Amino acid sequence: MNIAIIQYNAGNIRSVSHALERLGVQPVITDDLAIIQAADKVIFPGVGEASSAMKYLHKKGLASLIPQLTQPVLGICLGMQLMSSYSEEGNTKCLGIFAQKVKLFPPSSRYKVPHVGWNTIQQLNGALFNGIPEQVYFYFVHSYYLEIGKFTTAKTSHIIPFSAAIQKANFFATQFHPEKSGDWGHNILKNFLDL
Amino acid sequence: MLAKRIIPCLDIKDGRTVKGINFVGLRDAGDPVELAKKYSQTGADELVFLDITATHEKRDTLRELVRQIARHLDIPFTVGGGVRSVEDVAMLLEAGADKIAINSAAFRNPQLINDLAKRFGSQCIVLAIDAKQEAGEWIVYLSGGRTRTEKTLFEWAKEAQDLGAGEILFTSMNHDGTKQGFANDALRQLSEQLQIPIIASGGAGTMPHFKDAFEQGQVDAALAASIFHFGEINIPDLKAYLHQQQIPIRL
């Protein structure tokens, strides 16, 4: 199986690669449009800042390629946020795969921002969550969130409820980091590889 | 609901864990990768690796170690110890660290926090602060507690947050090693004054000490070293206890 991990100016790409290696798959980390297009599956990971990431994706031609991919695509964290239509982070127009907005968590006296740590997810739907029980913990680290909408396939809450995962056709995405979420995260990645 | 985090801290010297670690069932307790895997399997929520190597070959040893840890560990980990520049951080993140802890270098050059946050994002910048309570004031110390500053814990923590630090790891020098509990009053003040998560460090001796840090200190995470390494408290028991005490915890 050919797995392409999209390389761009975001961090933590290697940790996704390591997680796949632990599943017995050797992915290729690349920004080459032809290799990405030809891959069986594509992972769009990332920790970073939205506006500089989008600039880079435009420069490399990835911004027009990613929405046109037809194989299963998995966005993670910033990757998921960039698949939305717009992010408040840097006032950024994003890829527009999901007609949903990314917003900064509102100020709260009770909860901390960034949302860092292990949080439970609920109301799970779709193939990514096969065999995953409700209310198990996944690792999150982010300050912006995707609203709940018709694409939401898992919910969680921090200050307000938001999308822990979304899906539309072949596009899957998680706000949490399956590659850093122990055994359950491992299962999510395996479910993606099994699609 | 967001769980409170339990974080074992490993001291690393020349690529090996030090400070005498006595972990039952390990082939080699000095191997940080083995130890990291063991901790992640027993429910640690995150790990911190603190490099105390003083030699100039440090960079390469540490980079290789971080690579090995990243390859095998499926929970987040932070690396710290002598991190001085944007280049140091870039190297450690590239090798696979999730977060970087910075301490003295950030105090001497606060702009570093801002530069790191802009380049890599606040989420991977953990500001470590060592402070000692003297005549009622919490005074920041540098260089592993050897150098006194004129700044208070609360001033420096607020400044660091405003510069872009993503978390504060506060070690009370008065409590560290005493096993008499965390500095809960100072932790609560920090937690109330800041918007970013607070990690408590120094003083853990019993399971109720963790409960107190979460409830009285209102911290988001608690870090300890020797009590975990020597098996005085094992993490599954600690987490079962905290869960029973109504603390949100990942079991």
CSV table of C-alpha atoms in Angstrom, one decimal:
chain,number,residue,atom,x,y,z
A,1,MET,CA,0.0,0.0,0.0
A,2,ASN,CA,1.3,3.4,-1.0
A,3,ILE,CA,0.8,6.0,1.8
A,4,ALA,CA,1.8,9.6,1.1
A,5,ILE,CA,2.2,12.0,4.0
A,6,ILE,CA,2.0,15.5,2.7
A,7,GLN,CA,5.1,17.5,3.6
A,8,TYR,CA,4.7,21.2,4.2
A,9,ASN,CA,5.9,23.8,6.7
A,10,ALA,CA,4.2,22.2,9.7
A,11,GLY,CA,5.7,20.3,12.6
A,12,ASN,CA,5.1,16.7,13.9
A,13,ILE,CA,5.0,15.1,10.5
A,14,ARG,CA,7.5,12.5,11.5
A,15,SER,CA,5.4,11.3,14.4
A,16,VAL,CA,2.7,10.3,12.0
A,17,SER,CA,5.3,8.5,9.9
A,18,HIS,CA,6.5,6.6,13.0
A,19,ALA,CA,3.0,5.6,14.0
A,20,LEU,CA,2.4,4.1,10.5
A,21,GLU,CA,5.8,2.3,10.8
A,22,ARG,CA,4.6,0.7,14.0
A,23,LEU,CA,1.6,-0.5,12.0
A,24,GLY,CA,3.9,-2.1,9.5
A,25,VAL,CA,3.5,0.5,6.8
A,26,GLN,CA,6.4,2.6,5.3
A,27,PRO,CA,4.9,5.9,4.2
A,28,VAL,CA,6.5,8.4,1.9
A,29,ILE,CA,6.8,12.0,3.2
A,30,THR,CA,6.5,14.2,0.1
A,31,ASP,CA,5.3,17.5,-1.5
A,32,ASP,CA,5.5,16.0,-5.0
A,33,LEU,CA,2.0,16.4,-6.6
A,34,ALA,CA,2.4,13.3,-8.8
A,35,ILE,CA,3.4,11.0,-5.9
A,36,ILE,CA,0.5,12.3,-3.7
A,37,GLN,CA,-2.0,11.9,-6.5
A,38,ALA,CA,-0.9,8.3,-7.2
A,39,ALA,CA,-0.9,7.2,-3.5
A,40,ASP,CA,-3.5,4.7,-2.3
A,41,LYS,CA,-4.1,6.9,0.8
A,42,VAL,CA,-3.0,10.4,1.8
A,43,ILE,CA,-2.4,11.8,5.3
A,44,PHE,CA,-2.4,15.5,5.8
A,45,PRO,CA,-0.9,16.0,9.3
A,46,GLY,CA,0.4,19.1,11.1
A,47,VAL,CA,1.0,21.3,14.0
A,48,GLY,CA,1.5,24.9,13.1
A,49,GLU,CA,0.0,28.1,12.1
A,50,ALA,CA,-2.8,28.3,9.5
A,51,SER,CA,-1.9,31.4,7.3
A,52,SER,CA,1.8,30.5,6.8
A,53,ALA,CA,0.7,26.8,6.1
A,54,MET,CA,-1.8,27.9,3.5
A,55,LYS,CA,0.8,30.2,1.8
A,56,TYR,CA,3.1,27.3,1.5
A,57,LEU,CA,0.4,25.0,0.2
A,58,HIS,CA,-0.5,27.5,-2.5
A,59,LYS,CA,3.2,28.0,-3.4
A,60,LYS,CA,3.6,24.3,-3.9
A,61,GLY,CA,0.4,23.7,-5.8
A,62,LEU,CA,-0.9,21.6,-3.0
A,63,ALA,CA,-3.8,23.9,-2.3
A,64,SER,CA,-5.5,23.1,-5.6
A,65,LEU,CA,-4.5,19.4,-5.5
A,66,ILE,CA,-5.7,18.3,-2.1
A,67,PRO,CA,-9.5,19.1,-2.6
A,68,GLN,CA,-9.4,17.1,-5.8
A,69,LEU,CA,-8.0,13.9,-4.3
A,70,THR,CA,-10.3,10.9,-4.7
A,71,GLN,CA,-8.5,8.4,-2.5
A,72,PRO,CA,-9.1,8.4,1.3
A,73,VAL,CA,-7.5,11.4,2.8
A,74,LEU,CA,-6.9,11.9,6.6
A,75,GLY,CA,-6.3,15.3,8.0
A,76,ILE,CA,-4.9,15.6,11.5
A,77,CYS,CA,-5.1,18.7,13.8
A,78,LEU,CA,-3.9,21.7,11.7
A,79,GLY,CA,-4.5,19.4,8.6
A,80,MET,CA,-8.2,19.1,9.6
A,81,GLN,CA,-8.5,22.9,10.2
A,82,LEU,CA,-7.0,23.7,6.8
A,83,MET,CA,-9.6,21.5,5.2
A,84,SER,CA,-12.3,23.9,6.4
A,85,SER,CA,-13.4,27.0,4.5
A,86,TYR,CA,-11.9,29.6,6.8
A,87,SER,CA,-9.8,29.9,9.9
A,88,GLU,CA,-9.8,32.8,12.3
A,89,GLU,CA,-6.1,32.0,12.8
A,90,GLY,CA,-4.3,34.6,10.7
A,91,ASN,CA,-7.7,35.4,9.0
A,92,THR,CA,-7.1,32.6,6.6
A,93,LYS,CA,-9.0,31.3,3.6
A,94,CYS,CA,-8.5,27.5,3.7
A,95,LEU,CA,-9.1,24.6,1.3
A,96,GLY,CA,-12.9,24.7,1.5
A,97,ILE,CA,-13.4,20.9,1.5
A,98,PHE,CA,-15.7,21.3,4.6
A,99,ALA,CA,-18.0,24.3,4.6
A,100,GLN,CA,-17.2,25.0,8.2
A,101,LYS,CA,-15.3,27.7,10.1
A,102,VAL,CA,-12.4,27.4,12.5
A,103,LYS,CA,-12.6,29.7,15.5
A,104,LEU,CA,-10.4,30.6,18.4
A,105,PHE,CA,-11.6,29.3,21.8
A,106,PRO,CA,-13.4,32.1,23.6
A,107,PRO,CA,-11.9,33.4,26.8
A,108,SER,CA,-12.8,31.3,29.9
A,109,SER,CA,-12.1,31.7,33.6
A,110,ARG,CA,-12.4,27.9,34.1
A,111,TYR,CA,-10.7,26.4,31.1
A,112,LYS,CA,-7.2,26.8,29.8
A,113,VAL,CA,-6.2,27.6,26.2
A,114,PRO,CA,-4.5,25.9,24.4
A,115,HIS,CA,-6.6,22.8,24.9
A,116,VAL,CA,-3.8,20.4,25.9
A,117,GLY,CA,-4.2,16.9,27.0
A,118,TRP,CA,-6.4,13.8,26.8
A,119,ASN,CA,-10.1,14.4,26.3
A,120,THR,CA,-13.0,12.0,25.7
A,121,ILE,CA,-14.9,11.9,22.4
A,122,GLN,CA,-18.6,11.1,21.9
A,123,GLN,CA,-21.3,10.4,19.3
A,124,LEU,CA,-18.9,8.5,17.1
A,125,ASN,CA,-19.9,7.8,13.5
A,126,GLY,CA,-18.2,6.4,10.4
A,127,ALA,CA,-15.5,3.9,9.5
A,128,LEU,CA,-12.7,5.7,11.3
A,129,PHE,CA,-14.4,4.8,14.6
A,130,ASN,CA,-15.0,1.1,13.9
A,131,GLY,CA,-14.4,-0.8,17.2
A,132,ILE,CA,-13.8,2.5,19.1
A,133,PRO,CA,-16.0,2.8,22.2
A,134,GLU,CA,-17.7,6.1,23.2
A,135,GLN,CA,-15.9,8.2,25.8
A,136,VAL,CA,-12.4,7.0,25.3
A,137,TYR,CA,-9.5,9.5,25.6
A,138,PHE,CA,-7.5,11.0,22.7
A,139,TYR,CA,-4.7,13.5,22.8
A,140,PHE,CA,-5.5,17.1,21.8
A,141,VAL,CA,-3.3,20.2,21.5
A,142,HIS,CA,-4.8,23.2,19.8
A,143,SER,CA,-6.2,26.7,20.4
A,144,TYR,CA,-8.6,26.8,17.5
A,145,TYR,CA,-11.6,24.5,16.9
A,146,LEU,CA,-14.0,23.5,14.2
A,147,GLU,CA,-17.7,24.1,14.9
A,148,ILE,CA,-20.1,21.2,15.1
A,149,GLY,CA,-22.0,20.7,11.8
A,150,LYS,CA,-23.3,18.2,9.4
A,151,PHE,CA,-19.9,16.7,8.8
A,152,THR,CA,-19.2,16.0,12.4
A,153,THR,CA,-18.4,12.4,13.1
A,154,ALA,CA,-17.2,12.7,16.7
A,155,LYS,CA,-17.7,15.5,19.3
A,156,THR,CA,-15.8,16.6,22.3
A,157,SER,CA,-16.0,19.7,24.6
A,158,HIS,CA,-13.6,22.2,26.0
A,159,ILE,CA,-15.2,25.6,26.9
A,160,ILE,CA,-17.7,24.8,24.2
A,161,PRO,CA,-18.6,21.6,22.3
A,162,PHE,CA,-16.7,21.2,19.0
A,163,SER,CA,-15.9,18.7,16.3
A,164,ALA,CA,-13.3,16.0,17.3
A,165,ALA,CA,-13.6,14.5,13.9
A,166,ILE,CA,-15.3,15.2,10.6
A,167,GLN,CA,-15.9,13.3,7.3
A,168,LYS,CA,-17.2,14.1,3.9
A,169,ALA,CA,-17.0,11.4,1.2
A,170,ASN,CA,-13.3,10.4,1.0
A,171,PHE,CA,-12.1,13.2,3.3
A,172,PHE,CA,-11.6,12.2,7.0
A,173,ALA,CA,-10.1,14.4,9.7
A,174,THR,CA,-9.5,14.4,13.4
A,175,GLN,CA,-8.7,17.4,15.6
A,176,PHE,CA,-6.9,15.0,18.0
A,177,HIS,CA,-3.6,13.3,17.3
A,178,PRO,CA,-4.2,9.5,16.7
A,179,GLU,CA,-0.4,9.1,16.3
A,180,LYS,CA,0.0,10.3,19.9
A,181,SER,CA,-3.0,8.7,21.5
A,182,GLY,CA,-1.7,5.3,22.5
A,183,ASP,CA,-3.7,2.2,21.6
A,184,TRP,CA,-6.9,3.8,20.6
A,185,GLY,CA,-5.1,6.2,18.3
A,186,HIS,CA,-3.3,3.2,16.8
A,187,ASN,CA,-6.8,1.7,16.1
A,188,ILE,CA,-7.9,4.9,14.4
A,189,LEU,CA,-4.9,4.8,12.0
A,190,LYS,CA,-5.5,1.1,11.4
A,191,ASN,CA,-9.1,1.8,10.5
A,192,PHE,CA,-7.9,4.4,8.0
A,193,LEU,CA,-5.4,2.1,6.5
A,194,ASP,CA,-8.2,-0.6,6.2
A,195,LEU,CA,-10.6,1.7,4.3
B,1,MET,CA,-13.9,16.1,29.8
B,2,LEU,CA,-10.3,17.0,29.7
B,3,ALA,CA,-8.3,14.7,32.0
B,4,LYS,CA,-5.6,15.8,34.5
B,5,ARG,CA,-2.2,14.6,33.3
B,6,ILE,CA,0.3,12.5,35.2
B,7,ILE,CA,3.8,13.1,33.9
B,8,PRO,CA,7.0,11.1,34.8
B,9,CYS,CA,10.2,13.0,34.4
B,10,LEU,CA,13.4,11.2,33.3
B,11,ASP,CA,16.8,12.8,33.7
B,12,ILE,CA,19.1,11.9,30.8
B,13,LYS,CA,22.9,12.0,30.8
B,14,ASP,CA,24.9,11.0,27.8
B,15,GLY,CA,21.9,9.3,26.3
B,16,ARG,CA,21.1,7.2,29.5
B,17,THR,CA,18.6,7.7,32.3
B,18,VAL,CA,20.3,8.6,35.6
B,19,LYS,CA,19.3,9.1,39.3
B,20,GLY,CA,19.0,5.4,40.0
B,21,ILE,CA,15.9,4.0,38.5
B,22,ASN,CA,14.5,0.8,39.9
B,23,PHE,CA,11.7,-0.3,37.6
B,24,VAL,CA,10.6,-3.9,38.0
B,25,GLY,CA,10.5,-5.9,34.8
B,26,LEU,CA,12.9,-3.9,32.7
B,27,ARG,CA,15.9,-5.5,31.1
B,28,ASP,CA,17.9,-2.3,31.3
B,29,ALA,CA,16.6,0.5,33.5
B,30,GLY,CA,19.2,2.9,32.1
B,31,ASP,CA,17.8,2.8,28.6
B,32,PRO,CA,15.4,5.8,28.2
B,33,VAL,CA,13.6,4.2,25.3
B,34,GLU,CA,12.8,1.1,27.4
B,35,LEU,CA,11.7,3.2,30.3
B,36,ALA,CA,9.6,5.4,28.2
B,37,LYS,CA,7.8,2.5,26.7
B,38,LYS,CA,7.2,1.0,30.1
B,39,TYR,CA,5.7,4.3,31.4
B,40,SER,CA,3.5,4.7,28.4
B,41,GLN,CA,2.2,1.2,28.8
B,42,THR,CA,1.4,1.7,32.4
B,43,GLY,CA,-0.7,4.9,31.7
B,44,ALA,CA,1.6,7.9,31.8
B,45,ASP,CA,-0.1,10.7,30.0
B,46,GLU,CA,3.0,12.4,28.8
B,47,LEU,CA,6.8,12.1,29.5
B,48,VAL,CA,9.4,14.7,30.1
B,49,PHE,CA,13.1,14.1,29.3
B,50,LEU,CA,15.5,16.5,30.9
B,51,ASP,CA,19.0,16.3,29.5
B,52,ILE,CA,21.7,17.1,32.0
B,53,THR,CA,24.7,16.3,29.8
B,54,ALA,CA,27.4,18.9,30.0
B,55,THR,CA,29.6,17.9,27.2
B,56,HIS,CA,29.9,19.5,23.8
B,57,GLU,CA,28.9,16.2,22.0
B,58,LYS,CA,25.5,16.7,23.6
B,59,ARG,CA,23.6,17.8,20.5
B,60,ASP,CA,24.2,14.7,18.5
B,61,THR,CA,23.6,12.3,21.4
B,62,LEU,CA,20.4,14.0,22.3
B,63,ARG,CA,19.2,14.2,18.7
B,64,GLU,CA,19.7,10.4,18.3
B,65,LEU,CA,18.0,9.7,21.6
B,66,VAL,CA,15.0,11.8,20.6
B,67,ARG,CA,14.8,10.0,17.3
B,68,GLN,CA,14.7,6.6,19.1
B,69,ILE,CA,12.1,7.8,21.6
B,70,ALA,CA,9.9,9.2,18.8
B,71,ARG,CA,10.1,6.0,16.9
B,72,HIS,CA,8.8,3.9,19.8
B,73,LEU,CA,6.6,6.2,21.9
B,74,ASP,CA,2.9,6.7,21.0
B,75,ILE,CA,2.2,9.4,23.7
B,76,PRO,CA,3.5,13.0,23.7
B,77,PHE,CA,6.9,13.8,25.1
B,78,THR,CA,8.7,17.0,26.0
B,79,VAL,CA,12.5,17.4,25.8
B,80,GLY,CA,14.4,20.0,27.8
B,81,GLY,CA,17.8,20.8,29.3
B,82,GLY,CA,20.2,23.4,28.0
B,83,VAL,CA,17.9,24.5,25.1
B,84,ARG,CA,19.3,27.9,24.0
B,85,SER,CA,18.2,28.8,20.5
B,86,VAL,CA,15.7,28.5,17.7
B,87,GLU,CA,18.1,26.1,16.1
B,88,ASP,CA,18.2,23.8,19.2
B,89,VAL,CA,14.4,23.7,19.1
B,90,ALA,CA,14.2,23.1,15.4
B,91,MET,CA,16.6,20.2,15.8
B,92,LEU,CA,14.7,18.6,18.6
B,93,LEU,CA,11.3,19.0,17.0
B,94,GLU,CA,12.7,17.7,13.7
B,95,ALA,CA,14.0,14.6,15.6
B,96,GLY,CA,10.5,14.0,16.8
B,97,ALA,CA,9.9,15.8,20.2
B,98,ASP,CA,6.4,17.1,20.6
B,99,LYS,CA,7.3,19.9,23.0
B,100,ILE,CA,10.4,21.7,24.2
B,101,ALA,CA,11.0,22.9,27.7
B,102,ILE,CA,13.1,26.0,28.0
B,103,ASN,CA,14.3,27.7,31.2
B,104,SER,CA,17.4,29.8,31.8
B,105,ALA,CA,17.9,30.8,28.2
B,106,ALA,CA,14.4,32.1,28.0
B,107,PHE,CA,14.8,34.1,31.1
B,108,ARG,CA,18.1,35.7,29.9
B,109,ASN,CA,16.5,36.3,26.5
B,110,PRO,CA,12.7,36.5,26.7
B,111,GLN,CA,12.5,37.3,23.0
B,112,LEU,CA,13.4,33.7,22.4
B,113,ILE,CA,9.9,32.6,23.6
B,114,ASN,CA,8.4,34.9,21.1
B,115,ASP,CA,10.6,33.7,18.3
B,116,LEU,CA,9.9,30.1,19.2
B,117,ALA,CA,6.1,30.6,19.4
B,118,LYS,CA,6.0,32.4,16.0
B,119,ARG,CA,8.1,29.7,14.3
B,120,PHE,CA,6.7,26.5,15.9
B,121,GLY,CA,3.5,27.6,17.7
B,122,SER,CA,2.9,28.1,21.4
B,123,GLN,CA,1.6,24.5,21.8
B,124,CYS,CA,5.2,23.1,21.8
B,125,ILE,CA,6.8,25.7,24.1
B,126,VAL,CA,6.8,24.7,27.8
B,127,LEU,CA,8.4,27.3,30.0
B,128,ALA,CA,10.1,25.7,33.0
B,129,ILE,CA,10.5,27.9,36.1
B,130,ASP,CA,12.4,27.0,39.2
B,131,ALA,CA,11.5,29.3,42.1
B,132,LYS,CA,12.2,29.5,45.8
B,133,GLN,CA,10.0,31.1,48.5
B,134,GLU,CA,12.0,33.6,50.5
B,135,ALA,CA,10.4,35.9,53.1
B,136,GLY,CA,7.0,35.3,51.5
B,137,GLU,CA,8.1,36.1,47.9
B,138,TRP,CA,8.6,33.4,45.2
B,139,ILE,CA,11.9,34.3,43.6
B,140,VAL,CA,13.0,32.8,40.2
B,141,TYR,CA,16.3,30.9,40.1
B,142,LEU,CA,18.3,29.9,37.0
B,143,SER,CA,20.8,27.3,36.1
B,144,GLY,CA,19.3,24.5,38.0
B,145,GLY,CA,18.8,26.6,41.1
B,146,ARG,CA,22.3,28.0,41.3
B,147,THR,CA,21.6,31.6,40.2
B,148,ARG,CA,19.2,33.9,42.0
B,149,THR,CA,17.3,36.5,40.0
B,150,GLU,CA,15.4,39.6,41.0
B,151,LYS,CA,12.1,38.5,39.4
B,152,THR,CA,9.2,36.8,41.1
B,153,LEU,CA,7.5,33.6,39.8
B,154,PHE,CA,4.2,35.4,39.0
B,155,GLU,CA,5.8,38.3,37.1
B,156,TRP,CA,7.9,36.0,35.0
B,157,ALA,CA,5.2,33.4,34.3
B,158,LYS,CA,2.8,36.2,33.1
B,159,GLU,CA,5.5,37.7,31.0
B,160,ALA,CA,6.2,34.3,29.4
B,161,GLN,CA,2.6,33.7,28.7
B,162,ASP,CA,2.3,37.0,27.0
B,163,LEU,CA,5.4,36.3,24.9
B,164,GLY,CA,3.8,33.0,23.7
B,165,ALA,CA,4.7,30.2,26.1
B,166,GLY,CA,2.1,27.4,25.8
B,167,GLU,CA,2.4,25.9,29.3
B,168,ILE,CA,4.2,26.6,32.5
B,169,LEU,CA,6.2,23.9,34.4
B,170,PHE,CA,6.8,25.3,37.9
B,171,THR,CA,9.2,23.5,40.2
B,172,SER,CA,9.2,24.7,43.8
B,173,MET,CA,12.7,24.5,45.1
B,174,ASN,CA,11.3,24.5,48.7
B,175,HIS,CA,9.2,21.4,48.0
B,176,ASP,CA,11.4,19.5,45.5
B,177,GLY,CA,12.7,16.2,47.0
B,178,THR,CA,10.8,16.7,50.3
B,179,LYS,CA,7.9,14.3,49.5
B,180,GLN,CA,5.7,16.6,51.6
B,181,GLY,CA,3.4,17.7,48.8
B,182,PHE,CA,3.3,20.3,45.9
B,183,ALA,CA,3.4,24.1,46.4
B,184,ASN,CA,-0.3,24.3,46.1
B,185,ASP,CA,-0.8,27.9,47.2
B,186,ALA,CA,1.6,29.2,44.6
B,187,LEU,CA,0.2,26.8,42.0
B,188,ARG,CA,-3.3,28.0,42.6
B,189,GLN,CA,-2.2,31.6,42.2
B,190,LEU,CA,-0.4,30.8,39.0
B,191,SER,CA,-3.4,28.9,37.7
B,192,GLU,CA,-5.8,31.7,38.5
B,193,GLN,CA,-3.5,34.4,37.0
B,194,LEU,CA,-2.7,32.7,33.8
B,195,GLN,CA,-4.8,31.3,30.9
B,196,ILE,CA,-2.3,28.6,29.8
B,197,PRO,CA,-2.0,25.2,31.5
B,198,ILE,CA,0.1,24.8,34.6
B,199,ILE,CA,2.2,21.7,35.4
B,200,ALA,CA,3.1,21.1,39.1
B,201,SER,CA,6.6,19.8,39.9
B,202,GLY,CA,8.4,19.2,43.2
B,203,GLY,CA,7.2,17.6,46.4
B,204,ALA,CA,5.2,14.5,45.4
B,205,GLY,CA,5.4,11.8,48.0
B,206,THR,CA,1.9,10.3,48.3
B,207,MET,CA,-1.2,9.8,46.2
B,208,PRO,CA,-3.2,12.4,48.0
B,209,HIS,CA,-0.5,14.9,47.1
B,210,PHE,CA,-1.5,14.6,43.5
B,211,LYS,CA,-5.2,15.0,44.4
B,212,ASP,CA,-4.3,18.2,46.4
B,213,ALA,CA,-2.3,19.6,43.5
B,214,PHE,CA,-5.3,19.1,41.2
B,215,GLU,CA,-7.9,20.4,43.7
B,216,GLN,CA,-6.1,23.0,45.8
B,217,GLY,CA,-3.4,23.9,43.3
B,218,GLN,CA,-5.9,23.7,40.4
B,219,VAL,CA,-3.1,22.5,38.1
B,220,ASP,CA,-3.7,20.8,34.8
B,221,ALA,CA,-0.8,18.3,35.2
B,222,ALA,CA,1.5,16.9,37.8
B,223,LEU,CA,5.1,15.8,37.3
B,224,ALA,CA,7.3,13.6,39.4
B,225,ALA,CA,10.4,11.5,39.1
B,226,SER,CA,11.8,9.4,41.9
B,227,ILE,CA,8.6,8.2,43.4
B,228,PHE,CA,7.7,6.7,40.0
B,229,HIS,CA,11.2,5.5,39.2
B,230,PHE,CA,11.6,3.7,42.5
B,231,GLY,CA,8.1,2.2,42.3
B,232,GLU,CA,7.0,4.0,45.5
B,233,ILE,CA,3.8,4.9,43.6
B,234,ASN,CA,2.9,3.1,40.5
B,235,ILE,CA,0.9,5.0,37.9
B,236,PRO,CA,-2.1,2.6,37.5
B,237,ASP,CA,-2.7,2.7,41.3
B,238,LEU,CA,-2.3,6.5,41.3
B,239,LYS,CA,-4.8,6.9,38.5
B,240,ALA,CA,-7.3,4.5,40.0
B,241,TYR,CA,-7.1,6.5,43.3
B,242,LEU,CA,-7.5,9.8,41.6
B,243,HIS,CA,-10.5,8.5,39.6
B,244,GLN,CA,-12.1,7.3,42.8
B,245,GLN,CA,-11.5,10.8,44.3
B,246,GLN,CA,-13.6,12.3,41.4
B,247,ILE,CA,-10.5,13.8,39.6
B,248,PRO,CA,-11.0,13.5,35.8
B,249,ILE,CA,-8.3,11.1,34.7
B,250,ARG,CA,-7.6,8.8,31.7
B,251,LEU,CA,-7.7,5.2,32.9
